[in-house]
Amino acid sequence: MTKGNVIEILKSAASDSLNKYKAEIRGIFGSVARGEESEASDIDVLVDFKEDADLFDFVGLSLFLEEKLHRPVDIVPTDTIKSDIRNIILKEAIYI
């Protein structure tokens, strides 16, 4: 699956992500964003959760996106990125 395919699938999933899982998909980063992924690579997805989101929303979003993308997904809330790598990740990210 190409980077473009991933972005298109995430764009099409944005409404359900927000309405069902209280999460706004921001973009991707990591090996898929850099075009360095392998068959075993997961997809690193940046998200912003609403304040009232809970663990069920987090897990539900992860399962929902894995089903859509047919690949393992690593959900990373932007507000949880450690400061020492935050700038690197946010600069590398491809935003939707």
PDB file of C-alpha atoms in Angstrom:
ATOM      1  CA  MET A   1       0.000   0.000   0.000  1.00  0.00           C
ATOM      2  CA  THR A   2       1.407   3.365  -0.988  1.00  0.00           C
ATOM      3  CA  LYS A   3       1.629   6.466   1.153  1.00  0.00           C
ATOM      4  CA  GLY A   4      -1.032   8.037  -1.073  1.00  0.00           C
ATOM      5  CA  ASN A   5      -3.394   5.106  -0.500  1.00  0.00           C
ATOM      6  CA  VAL A   6      -2.926   5.387   3.267  1.00  0.00           C
ATOM      7  CA  ILE A   7      -3.676   9.109   3.212  1.00  0.00           C
ATOM      8  CA  GLU A   8      -6.802   8.635   1.083  1.00  0.00           C
ATOM      9  CA  ILE A   9      -8.110   5.884   3.376  1.00  0.00           C
ATOM     10  CA  LEU A  10      -7.473   8.033   6.447  1.00  0.00           C
ATOM     11  CA  LYS A  11      -9.247  10.983   4.825  1.00  0.00           C
ATOM     12  CA  SER A  12     -12.260   8.791   4.090  1.00  0.00           C
ATOM     13  CA  ALA A  13     -12.237   7.537   7.700  1.00  0.00           C
ATOM     14  CA  ALA A  14     -11.987  11.011   9.250  1.00  0.00           C
ATOM     15  CA  SER A  15     -15.704  11.557   9.806  1.00  0.00           C
ATOM     16  CA  ASP A  16     -16.250   8.169  11.473  1.00  0.00           C
ATOM     17  CA  SER A  17     -13.117   8.676  13.567  1.00  0.00           C
ATOM     18  CA  LEU A  18     -14.453  11.921  14.942  1.00  0.00           C
ATOM     19  CA  ASN A  19     -18.072  10.847  15.400  1.00  0.00           C
ATOM     20  CA  LYS A  20     -17.529   7.327  16.747  1.00  0.00           C
ATOM     21  CA  TYR A  21     -14.157   7.550  18.501  1.00  0.00           C
ATOM     22  CA  LYS A  22     -13.858  11.247  19.395  1.00  0.00           C
ATOM     23  CA  ALA A  23     -10.595  11.545  17.467  1.00  0.00           C
ATOM     24  CA  GLU A  24      -9.407  13.892  14.747  1.00  0.00           C
ATOM     25  CA  ILE A  25      -6.879  12.200  12.473  1.00  0.00           C
ATOM     26  CA  ARG A  26      -4.028  14.667  11.930  1.00  0.00           C
ATOM     27  CA  GLY A  27      -1.643  12.698   9.712  1.00  0.00           C
ATOM     28  CA  ILE A  28       0.995   9.983   9.484  1.00  0.00           C
ATOM     29  CA  PHE A  29       4.664   9.820  10.374  1.00  0.00           C
ATOM     30  CA  GLY A  30       7.390   7.199  10.538  1.00  0.00           C
ATOM     31  CA  SER A  31       8.452   4.749   7.867  1.00  0.00           C
ATOM     32  CA  VAL A  32       5.259   5.027   5.800  1.00  0.00           C
ATOM     33  CA  ALA A  33       5.492   8.837   5.694  1.00  0.00           C
ATOM     34  CA  ARG A  34       9.159   8.590   4.663  1.00  0.00           C
ATOM     35  CA  GLY A  35       8.438   5.922   2.030  1.00  0.00           C
ATOM     36  CA  GLU A  36      10.689   3.433   3.841  1.00  0.00           C
ATOM     37  CA  GLU A  37       8.042   0.933   4.969  1.00  0.00           C
ATOM     38  CA  SER A  38       8.266  -2.820   4.578  1.00  0.00           C
ATOM     39  CA  GLU A  39       5.525  -5.449   4.535  1.00  0.00           C
ATOM     40  CA  ALA A  40       5.913  -5.736   8.323  1.00  0.00           C
ATOM     41  CA  SER A  41       5.743  -1.982   9.042  1.00  0.00           C
ATOM     42  CA  ASP A  42       2.930  -0.533  11.081  1.00  0.00           C
ATOM     43  CA  ILE A  43       1.336   2.796  10.226  1.00  0.00           C
ATOM     44  CA  ASP A  44       1.988   5.589  12.724  1.00  0.00           C
ATOM     45  CA  VAL A  45      -1.085   7.832  12.898  1.00  0.00           C
ATOM     46  CA  LEU A  46      -1.161  11.193  14.680  1.00  0.00           C
ATOM     47  CA  VAL A  47      -4.505  12.005  16.290  1.00  0.00           C
ATOM     48  CA  ASP A  48      -6.072  14.576  18.574  1.00  0.00           C
ATOM     49  CA  PHE A  49      -8.649  13.073  20.923  1.00  0.00           C
ATOM     50  CA  LYS A  50     -11.517  15.117  22.316  1.00  0.00           C
ATOM     51  CA  GLU A  51     -11.285  15.831  26.031  1.00  0.00           C
ATOM     52  CA  ASP A  52     -14.015  13.302  26.880  1.00  0.00           C
ATOM     53  CA  ALA A  53     -12.422  10.430  24.911  1.00  0.00           C
ATOM     54  CA  ASP A  54     -11.511   7.334  26.895  1.00  0.00           C
ATOM     55  CA  LEU A  55      -9.618   4.062  26.509  1.00  0.00           C
ATOM     56  CA  PHE A  56     -12.522   2.516  24.590  1.00  0.00           C
ATOM     57  CA  ASP A  57     -12.262   5.304  22.008  1.00  0.00           C
ATOM     58  CA  PHE A  58      -8.500   4.758  21.711  1.00  0.00           C
ATOM     59  CA  VAL A  59      -8.801   0.992  21.245  1.00  0.00           C
ATOM     60  CA  GLY A  60     -11.857   1.328  19.020  1.00  0.00           C
ATOM     61  CA  LEU A  61     -10.068   3.777  16.733  1.00  0.00           C
ATOM     62  CA  SER A  62      -7.055   1.500  16.518  1.00  0.00           C
ATOM     63  CA  LEU A  63      -9.175  -1.509  15.528  1.00  0.00           C
ATOM     64  CA  PHE A  64     -11.243   0.578  13.108  1.00  0.00           C
ATOM     65  CA  LEU A  65      -8.155   1.893  11.293  1.00  0.00           C
ATOM     66  CA  GLU A  66      -6.452  -1.507  11.211  1.00  0.00           C
ATOM     67  CA  GLU A  67      -9.552  -2.910   9.529  1.00  0.00           C
ATOM     68  CA  LYS A  68      -9.579  -0.073   6.984  1.00  0.00           C
ATOM     69  CA  LEU A  69      -5.835  -0.186   6.265  1.00  0.00           C
ATOM     70  CA  HIS A  70      -5.280  -3.965   6.562  1.00  0.00           C
ATOM     71  CA  ARG A  71      -2.091  -3.202   8.491  1.00  0.00           C
ATOM     72  CA  PRO A  72      -1.126  -2.756  12.137  1.00  0.00           C
ATOM     73  CA  VAL A  73      -1.667   0.824  13.301  1.00  0.00           C
ATOM     74  CA  ASP A  74       0.093   2.751  16.053  1.00  0.00           C
ATOM     75  CA  ILE A  75      -2.175   5.540  17.323  1.00  0.00           C
ATOM     76  CA  VAL A  76      -0.157   8.465  18.704  1.00  0.00           C
ATOM     77  CA  PRO A  77      -2.062  11.319  20.360  1.00  0.00           C
ATOM     78  CA  THR A  78      -0.169  14.518  19.554  1.00  0.00           C
ATOM     79  CA  ASP A  79      -0.373  15.724  23.147  1.00  0.00           C
ATOM     80  CA  THR A  80       1.508  12.639  24.405  1.00  0.00           C
ATOM     81  CA  ILE A  81       4.623  12.964  22.236  1.00  0.00           C
ATOM     82  CA  LYS A  82       7.702  13.464  24.391  1.00  0.00           C
ATOM     83  CA  SER A  83       9.279  16.885  23.989  1.00  0.00           C
ATOM     84  CA  ASP A  84      12.687  15.551  22.911  1.00  0.00           C
ATOM     85  CA  ILE A  85      11.216  13.936  19.763  1.00  0.00           C
ATOM     86  CA  ARG A  86       8.118  16.089  19.261  1.00  0.00           C
ATOM     87  CA  ASN A  87       9.659  18.507  16.753  1.00  0.00           C
ATOM     88  CA  ILE A  88      11.159  15.670  14.713  1.00  0.00           C
ATOM     89  CA  ILE A  89       7.848  13.812  14.483  1.00  0.00           C
ATOM     90  CA  LEU A  90       5.755  16.891  13.742  1.00  0.00           C
ATOM     91  CA  LYS A  91       8.212  18.043  11.063  1.00  0.00           C
ATOM     92  CA  GLU A  92       8.287  14.590   9.424  1.00  0.00           C
ATOM     93  CA  ALA A  93       4.519  14.136   9.523  1.00  0.00           C
ATOM     94  CA  ILE A  94       2.347  14.229   6.443  1.00  0.00           C
ATOM     95  CA  TYR A  95      -0.840  15.996   7.470  1.00  0.00           C
ATOM     96  CA  ILE A  96      -4.297  15.300   6.119  1.00  0.00           C
TER      97      ILE A  96
END
